[in-house]
Amino acid sequence: MILRSKLRVSYAGKNQVLVIANRMEAQLKEYRARQRRQALLDSAKQQYEKSKEKLIKMVLPKAMYEDTANRGEEHESLMEKEAPSPPPQPGIKPIQPFDMYDLSDGENDNEITIETKDDNDKQIRRCRFCISRSIVYLIIWTFTWGIFLHYQFGAVYFVISALIAIYLNTRTRPKREGEVSAYSVFNKNCASIEGSLNPEQFEREIRYGIGHAGTHMI
């Protein structure tokens, strides 16, 4: 009887150990599956962000994209400059030098700062509107591309979309106020390029000939 009871106890203990081991193995499998799922989600998010940024750069003109980034940096620097200075310590009065131009130029400076703030706010709102509109266009384009892929016309749709994007990025309309041109990006001061034909050189060549234009220019 004692041996039977001992065998029963040992058998029950083995069963409990097996149950605990099976439970731990199931929990470990579930944890590994959760980690794999999270890694897949993270990689999918990263690929989506990269593809979204590439498509935004492709849809938006390069000059507008760089101008948007520069305006964002200028706005951040302006906000840092406008941050309030720390209060002075009690008992110590800061020395403020007297400036004779403060009385006359104070109102003009205030008007200039107000105008610059308004211009920056308008530019920021315009850039946000352009970005949101481009994102909406991108979503519609992706959805339509999926439909064309289903009917095996994805490559044709992509090529036609690329041609339309190239045509829209080549400006045929008049320049807007404050819009950056490609020439001003590479040549900020709009200086004459050496070797290019300008009106003065053209006039000298007509008067003195091509060979003598360089000597008269010197």
CSV table of C-alpha atoms in Angstrom, one decimal:
chain,number,residue,atom,x,y,z
A,1,MET,CA,0.0,0.0,0.0
A,2,ILE,CA,2.8,2.4,0.9
A,3,LEU,CA,4.5,1.7,-2.5
A,4,ARG,CA,1.2,2.3,-4.3
A,5,SER,CA,0.7,5.6,-2.6
A,6,LYS,CA,4.2,6.7,-3.3
A,7,LEU,CA,3.8,5.7,-7.0
A,8,ARG,CA,0.6,7.7,-7.2
A,9,VAL,CA,2.2,10.7,-5.6
A,10,SER,CA,5.2,10.5,-8.0
A,11,TYR,CA,2.8,10.0,-11.0
A,12,ALA,CA,0.8,13.0,-9.9
A,13,GLY,CA,3.9,15.1,-9.5
A,14,LYS,CA,5.1,14.2,-13.0
A,15,ASN,CA,1.7,15.1,-14.4
A,16,GLN,CA,1.9,18.5,-12.7
A,17,VAL,CA,5.4,19.1,-14.0
A,18,LEU,CA,4.3,18.1,-17.6
A,19,VAL,CA,1.3,20.4,-17.3
A,20,ILE,CA,3.5,23.3,-16.1
A,21,ALA,CA,6.1,22.6,-18.9
A,22,ASN,CA,3.4,22.5,-21.6
A,23,ARG,CA,1.9,25.8,-20.2
A,24,MET,CA,5.3,27.5,-20.2
A,25,GLU,CA,6.0,26.3,-23.7
A,26,ALA,CA,2.7,27.6,-25.0
A,27,GLN,CA,3.3,31.0,-23.3
A,28,LEU,CA,6.8,31.0,-24.9
A,29,LYS,CA,5.4,30.3,-28.3
A,30,GLU,CA,2.8,33.0,-27.9
A,31,TYR,CA,5.4,35.5,-26.8
A,32,ARG,CA,7.6,34.7,-29.8
A,33,ALA,CA,4.6,35.0,-32.2
A,34,ARG,CA,3.8,38.4,-30.6
A,35,GLN,CA,7.4,39.6,-31.0
A,36,ARG,CA,7.4,38.5,-34.7
A,37,ARG,CA,4.1,40.3,-35.3
A,38,GLN,CA,5.5,43.5,-33.7
A,39,ALA,CA,8.7,43.3,-35.7
A,40,LEU,CA,6.6,42.9,-38.9
A,41,LEU,CA,4.4,45.8,-38.0
A,42,ASP,CA,7.5,48.0,-37.2
A,43,SER,CA,9.1,47.1,-40.5
A,44,ALA,CA,5.9,47.8,-42.4
A,45,LYS,CA,5.5,51.2,-40.8
A,46,GLN,CA,9.1,52.1,-41.6
A,47,GLN,CA,8.6,51.1,-45.3
A,48,TYR,CA,5.4,53.0,-45.4
A,49,GLU,CA,7.0,56.2,-44.1
A,50,LYS,CA,10.0,55.8,-46.5
A,51,SER,CA,7.7,55.3,-49.5
A,52,LYS,CA,5.4,58.1,-48.5
A,53,GLU,CA,8.4,60.5,-48.2
A,54,LYS,CA,9.7,59.4,-51.6
A,55,LEU,CA,6.3,59.9,-53.3
A,56,ILE,CA,5.9,63.3,-51.7
A,57,LYS,CA,9.3,64.3,-53.0
A,58,MET,CA,8.3,62.9,-56.5
A,59,VAL,CA,4.9,64.7,-56.5
A,60,LEU,CA,6.0,68.0,-55.1
A,61,PRO,CA,8.6,70.1,-57.0
A,62,LYS,CA,12.1,70.0,-55.5
A,63,ALA,CA,12.3,73.7,-55.0
A,64,MET,CA,8.9,73.8,-53.2
A,65,TYR,CA,10.0,70.9,-50.9
A,66,GLU,CA,13.3,72.6,-50.0
A,67,ASP,CA,11.5,75.9,-49.6
A,68,THR,CA,9.1,74.2,-47.1
A,69,ALA,CA,11.9,72.8,-45.1
A,70,ASN,CA,13.8,76.1,-45.0
A,71,ARG,CA,10.6,78.0,-43.9
A,72,GLY,CA,10.1,75.5,-41.1
A,73,GLU,CA,13.7,76.0,-39.9
A,74,GLU,CA,13.2,79.8,-40.1
A,75,HIS,CA,10.0,79.6,-38.1
A,76,GLU,CA,11.7,77.5,-35.4
A,77,SER,CA,14.6,80.0,-35.2
A,78,LEU,CA,12.1,82.9,-35.0
A,79,MET,CA,10.2,81.2,-32.2
A,80,GLU,CA,13.5,80.6,-30.3
A,81,LYS,CA,14.4,84.3,-30.7
A,82,GLU,CA,11.0,85.3,-29.4
A,83,ALA,CA,11.3,83.2,-26.3
A,84,PRO,CA,11.0,85.3,-23.1
A,85,SER,CA,14.2,86.1,-21.3
A,86,PRO,CA,14.6,84.8,-17.7
A,87,PRO,CA,13.4,87.2,-15.0
A,88,PRO,CA,16.2,89.3,-13.3
A,89,GLN,CA,17.3,88.3,-9.8
A,90,PRO,CA,15.8,90.3,-7.0
A,91,GLY,CA,17.9,93.1,-5.8
A,92,ILE,CA,19.9,93.5,-9.0
A,93,LYS,CA,18.6,95.9,-11.6
A,94,PRO,CA,19.8,95.3,-15.2
A,95,ILE,CA,21.7,98.2,-16.7
A,96,GLN,CA,19.9,99.4,-19.9
A,97,PRO,CA,22.0,101.7,-22.1
A,98,PHE,CA,20.3,104.7,-23.5
A,99,ASP,CA,19.9,104.7,-27.3
A,100,MET,CA,19.0,107.9,-29.0
A,101,TYR,CA,17.4,106.0,-31.9
A,102,ASP,CA,15.1,103.9,-29.8
A,103,LEU,CA,12.5,106.7,-29.6
A,104,SER,CA,12.4,107.3,-33.3
A,105,ASP,CA,12.8,103.8,-34.7
A,106,GLY,CA,10.6,101.9,-32.2
A,107,GLU,CA,7.4,102.2,-34.1
A,108,ASN,CA,9.0,101.2,-37.4
A,109,ASP,CA,10.6,98.2,-35.8
A,110,ASN,CA,7.3,97.0,-34.4
A,111,GLU,CA,5.6,97.4,-37.8
A,112,ILE,CA,8.4,95.4,-39.5
A,113,THR,CA,8.2,92.6,-37.0
A,114,ILE,CA,4.4,92.4,-37.3
A,115,GLU,CA,4.7,92.3,-41.1
A,116,THR,CA,7.3,89.5,-41.0
A,117,LYS,CA,5.2,87.5,-38.6
A,118,ASP,CA,2.1,87.8,-40.9
A,119,ASP,CA,4.2,86.8,-43.9
A,120,ASN,CA,5.7,83.8,-42.1
A,121,ASP,CA,2.2,82.7,-40.9
A,122,LYS,CA,0.8,83.0,-44.4
A,123,GLN,CA,3.7,81.0,-45.8
A,124,ILE,CA,3.4,78.3,-43.2
A,125,ARG,CA,-0.4,78.0,-43.8
A,126,ARG,CA,0.2,77.8,-47.5
A,127,CYS,CA,2.9,75.0,-47.1
A,128,ARG,CA,0.6,73.0,-44.8
A,129,PHE,CA,-2.2,73.3,-47.3
A,130,CYS,CA,0.1,72.1,-50.1
A,131,ILE,CA,1.4,69.2,-48.0
A,132,SER,CA,-2.1,68.0,-47.0
A,133,ARG,CA,-3.4,68.3,-50.6
A,134,SER,CA,-0.4,66.3,-51.8
A,135,ILE,CA,-1.1,63.6,-49.2
A,136,VAL,CA,-4.7,63.4,-50.3
A,137,TYR,CA,-3.6,63.1,-54.0
A,138,LEU,CA,-1.1,60.4,-53.0
A,139,ILE,CA,-3.7,58.4,-51.2
A,140,ILE,CA,-6.1,58.6,-54.2
A,141,TRP,CA,-3.2,57.7,-56.6
A,142,THR,CA,-2.2,54.7,-54.5
A,143,PHE,CA,-5.8,53.4,-54.4
A,144,THR,CA,-6.2,53.8,-58.2
A,145,TRP,CA,-2.9,52.1,-58.7
A,146,GLY,CA,-4.1,49.1,-56.8
A,147,ILE,CA,-7.1,48.9,-59.0
A,148,PHE,CA,-4.9,49.1,-62.2
A,149,LEU,CA,-2.6,46.4,-60.7
A,150,HIS,CA,-5.6,44.2,-60.2
A,151,TYR,CA,-6.4,44.5,-63.9
A,152,GLN,CA,-2.6,44.1,-64.9
A,153,PHE,CA,-2.2,47.7,-66.1
A,154,GLY,CA,0.0,48.9,-63.2
A,155,ALA,CA,3.0,49.6,-65.3
A,156,VAL,CA,1.1,51.7,-67.8
A,157,TYR,CA,-0.6,53.7,-65.0
A,158,PHE,CA,2.8,54.3,-63.3
A,159,VAL,CA,4.4,55.6,-66.5
A,160,ILE,CA,1.5,57.9,-67.3
A,161,SER,CA,1.5,59.2,-63.8
A,162,ALA,CA,5.3,59.9,-64.0
A,163,LEU,CA,4.8,61.8,-67.3
A,164,ILE,CA,1.9,63.8,-65.8
A,165,ALA,CA,4.1,64.6,-62.7
A,166,ILE,CA,7.0,65.8,-64.9
A,167,TYR,CA,4.6,68.0,-67.0
A,168,LEU,CA,3.1,69.6,-63.9
A,169,ASN,CA,6.5,70.2,-62.3
A,170,THR,CA,7.7,72.1,-65.5
A,171,ARG,CA,6.1,75.5,-64.8
A,172,THR,CA,4.2,77.1,-67.7
A,173,ARG,CA,2.3,79.6,-65.6
A,174,PRO,CA,3.7,83.0,-64.5
A,175,LYS,CA,5.8,83.1,-61.3
A,176,ARG,CA,3.9,83.6,-58.1
A,177,GLU,CA,4.9,86.1,-55.4
A,178,GLY,CA,7.6,84.7,-53.2
A,179,GLU,CA,8.1,81.5,-55.3
A,180,VAL,CA,11.6,80.3,-55.6
A,181,SER,CA,12.9,79.7,-59.2
A,182,ALA,CA,15.6,77.2,-60.2
A,183,TYR,CA,17.9,80.0,-61.4
A,184,SER,CA,17.7,81.9,-58.0
A,185,VAL,CA,18.4,78.6,-56.1
A,186,PHE,CA,21.7,78.1,-57.9
A,187,ASN,CA,22.6,81.8,-58.4
A,188,LYS,CA,21.2,83.7,-55.4
A,189,ASN,CA,22.4,87.1,-56.4
A,190,CYS,CA,21.4,86.5,-60.1
A,191,ALA,CA,24.9,87.5,-61.2
A,192,SER,CA,25.9,87.1,-64.8
A,193,ILE,CA,27.7,83.8,-65.6
A,194,GLU,CA,31.1,84.0,-67.1
A,195,GLY,CA,31.0,82.9,-70.8
A,196,SER,CA,27.2,83.6,-71.2
A,197,LEU,CA,25.9,86.1,-73.7
A,198,ASN,CA,24.5,89.3,-72.1
A,199,PRO,CA,23.2,92.4,-73.7
A,200,GLU,CA,26.4,94.4,-73.2
A,201,GLN,CA,28.6,91.7,-74.8
A,202,PHE,CA,26.1,91.4,-77.7
A,203,GLU,CA,26.2,95.1,-78.3
A,204,ARG,CA,30.1,95.1,-78.3
A,205,GLU,CA,30.2,92.2,-80.7
A,206,ILE,CA,27.9,94.1,-83.1
A,207,ARG,CA,29.9,97.3,-82.9
A,208,TYR,CA,33.5,96.0,-82.9
A,209,GLY,CA,33.2,92.4,-84.1
A,210,ILE,CA,33.6,89.1,-82.3
A,211,GLY,CA,37.4,89.2,-82.2
A,212,HIS,CA,37.7,92.8,-80.9
A,213,ALA,CA,34.9,92.6,-78.3
A,214,GLY,CA,37.2,91.0,-75.6
A,215,THR,CA,39.9,93.7,-76.0
A,216,HIS,CA,37.4,96.6,-75.7
A,217,MET,CA,35.8,94.9,-72.7
A,218,ILE,CA,39.2,94.8,-70.9
